[in-house]
Amino acid sequence: MKRNYTKADLEKIVYTQLENLDAMHDLLKIMKVQNDLLERMNKKFGFGLSGVSDTTVKYSKGRGRKG
């Protein structure tokens, strides 16, 4: 079934799509800022860990079964 759209219907659709595109653009900008912050924090964290030595802890196996 084919529907005939009026000019007002089409304008409403276009403006709704434009609002959605603007909202997506804003979200992408926020995600870019968050990504940049995460990258900076990762670099700082990496530099902070560069002085930490790799330590391993060996645990005893406990008492074995005798028999």
PDB file of C-alpha atoms in Angstrom:
ATOM      1  CA  MET A   1       0.000   0.000   0.000  1.00  0.00           C
ATOM      2  CA  LYS A   2       1.560   3.270  -1.131  1.00  0.00           C
ATOM      3  CA  ARG A   3       1.230   6.352   1.034  1.00  0.00           C
ATOM      4  CA  ASN A   4       1.221   9.875  -0.340  1.00  0.00           C
ATOM      5  CA  TYR A   5       3.251  12.236   1.798  1.00  0.00           C
ATOM      6  CA  THR A   6       2.462  15.885   2.053  1.00  0.00           C
ATOM      7  CA  LYS A   7       5.158  18.542   2.000  1.00  0.00           C
ATOM      8  CA  ALA A   8       4.663  19.034   5.734  1.00  0.00           C
ATOM      9  CA  ASP A   9       5.145  15.282   6.350  1.00  0.00           C
ATOM     10  CA  LEU A  10       8.390  15.258   4.365  1.00  0.00           C
ATOM     11  CA  GLU A  11       9.674  18.378   6.139  1.00  0.00           C
ATOM     12  CA  LYS A  12       8.959  16.775   9.502  1.00  0.00           C
ATOM     13  CA  ILE A  13      10.852  13.625   8.463  1.00  0.00           C
ATOM     14  CA  VAL A  14      13.827  15.641   7.202  1.00  0.00           C
ATOM     15  CA  TYR A  15      14.006  17.788  10.342  1.00  0.00           C
ATOM     16  CA  THR A  16      13.765  14.709  12.550  1.00  0.00           C
ATOM     17  CA  GLN A  17      16.630  13.106  10.621  1.00  0.00           C
ATOM     18  CA  LEU A  18      18.646  16.310  10.961  1.00  0.00           C
ATOM     19  CA  GLU A  19      18.090  16.357  14.726  1.00  0.00           C
ATOM     20  CA  ASN A  20      19.194  12.714  14.916  1.00  0.00           C
ATOM     21  CA  LEU A  21      22.334  13.480  12.895  1.00  0.00           C
ATOM     22  CA  ASP A  22      23.148  16.410  15.180  1.00  0.00           C
ATOM     23  CA  ALA A  23      22.699  14.198  18.237  1.00  0.00           C
ATOM     24  CA  MET A  24      24.969  11.517  16.736  1.00  0.00           C
ATOM     25  CA  HIS A  25      27.573  14.181  15.925  1.00  0.00           C
ATOM     26  CA  ASP A  26      27.514  15.380  19.536  1.00  0.00           C
ATOM     27  CA  LEU A  27      27.922  11.819  20.795  1.00  0.00           C
ATOM     28  CA  LEU A  28      30.849  11.224  18.460  1.00  0.00           C
ATOM     29  CA  LYS A  29      32.543  14.396  19.736  1.00  0.00           C
ATOM     30  CA  ILE A  30      32.064  13.212  23.333  1.00  0.00           C
ATOM     31  CA  MET A  31      33.477   9.777  22.472  1.00  0.00           C
ATOM     32  CA  LYS A  32      36.513  11.386  20.814  1.00  0.00           C
ATOM     33  CA  VAL A  33      37.209  13.479  23.905  1.00  0.00           C
ATOM     34  CA  GLN A  34      36.837  10.409  26.131  1.00  0.00           C
ATOM     35  CA  ASN A  35      39.153   8.422  23.862  1.00  0.00           C
ATOM     36  CA  ASP A  36      41.783  11.172  24.019  1.00  0.00           C
ATOM     37  CA  LEU A  37      41.536  11.231  27.821  1.00  0.00           C
ATOM     38  CA  LEU A  38      41.911   7.453  27.992  1.00  0.00           C
ATOM     39  CA  GLU A  39      44.972   7.550  25.736  1.00  0.00           C
ATOM     40  CA  ARG A  40      46.603  10.209  27.932  1.00  0.00           C
ATOM     41  CA  MET A  41      45.832   8.249  31.098  1.00  0.00           C
ATOM     42  CA  ASN A  42      47.234   5.065  29.543  1.00  0.00           C
ATOM     43  CA  LYS A  43      50.470   6.880  28.682  1.00  0.00           C
ATOM     44  CA  LYS A  44      50.769   8.276  32.222  1.00  0.00           C
ATOM     45  CA  PHE A  45      49.987   4.862  33.677  1.00  0.00           C
ATOM     46  CA  GLY A  46      52.593   3.252  31.441  1.00  0.00           C
ATOM     47  CA  PHE A  47      55.235   5.749  32.510  1.00  0.00           C
ATOM     48  CA  GLY A  48      54.316   5.148  36.143  1.00  0.00           C
ATOM     49  CA  LEU A  49      54.770   1.407  35.715  1.00  0.00           C
ATOM     50  CA  SER A  50      58.111   1.683  33.956  1.00  0.00           C
ATOM     51  CA  GLY A  51      59.876   1.895  37.340  1.00  0.00           C
ATOM     52  CA  VAL A  52      58.038  -1.070  38.834  1.00  0.00           C
ATOM     53  CA  SER A  53      59.935  -4.336  38.668  1.00  0.00           C
ATOM     54  CA  ASP A  54      58.242  -7.557  37.700  1.00  0.00           C
ATOM     55  CA  THR A  55      57.900  -9.590  40.861  1.00  0.00           C
ATOM     56  CA  THR A  56      56.627 -13.107  41.053  1.00  0.00           C
ATOM     57  CA  VAL A  57      55.578 -14.831  44.212  1.00  0.00           C
ATOM     58  CA  LYS A  58      55.997 -18.570  44.612  1.00  0.00           C
ATOM     59  CA  TYR A  59      53.632 -20.283  46.941  1.00  0.00           C
ATOM     60  CA  SER A  60      54.354 -23.582  48.585  1.00  0.00           C
ATOM     61  CA  LYS A  61      52.345 -26.506  47.337  1.00  0.00           C
ATOM     62  CA  GLY A  62      51.390 -27.454  50.860  1.00  0.00           C
ATOM     63  CA  ARG A  63      51.671 -30.891  52.283  1.00  0.00           C
ATOM     64  CA  GLY A  64      51.688 -33.683  49.771  1.00  0.00           C
ATOM     65  CA  ARG A  65      49.998 -36.996  50.388  1.00  0.00           C
ATOM     66  CA  LYS A  66      52.187 -39.470  52.157  1.00  0.00           C
ATOM     67  CA  GLY A  67      51.822 -42.986  51.277  1.00  0.00           C
TER      68      GLY A  67
END
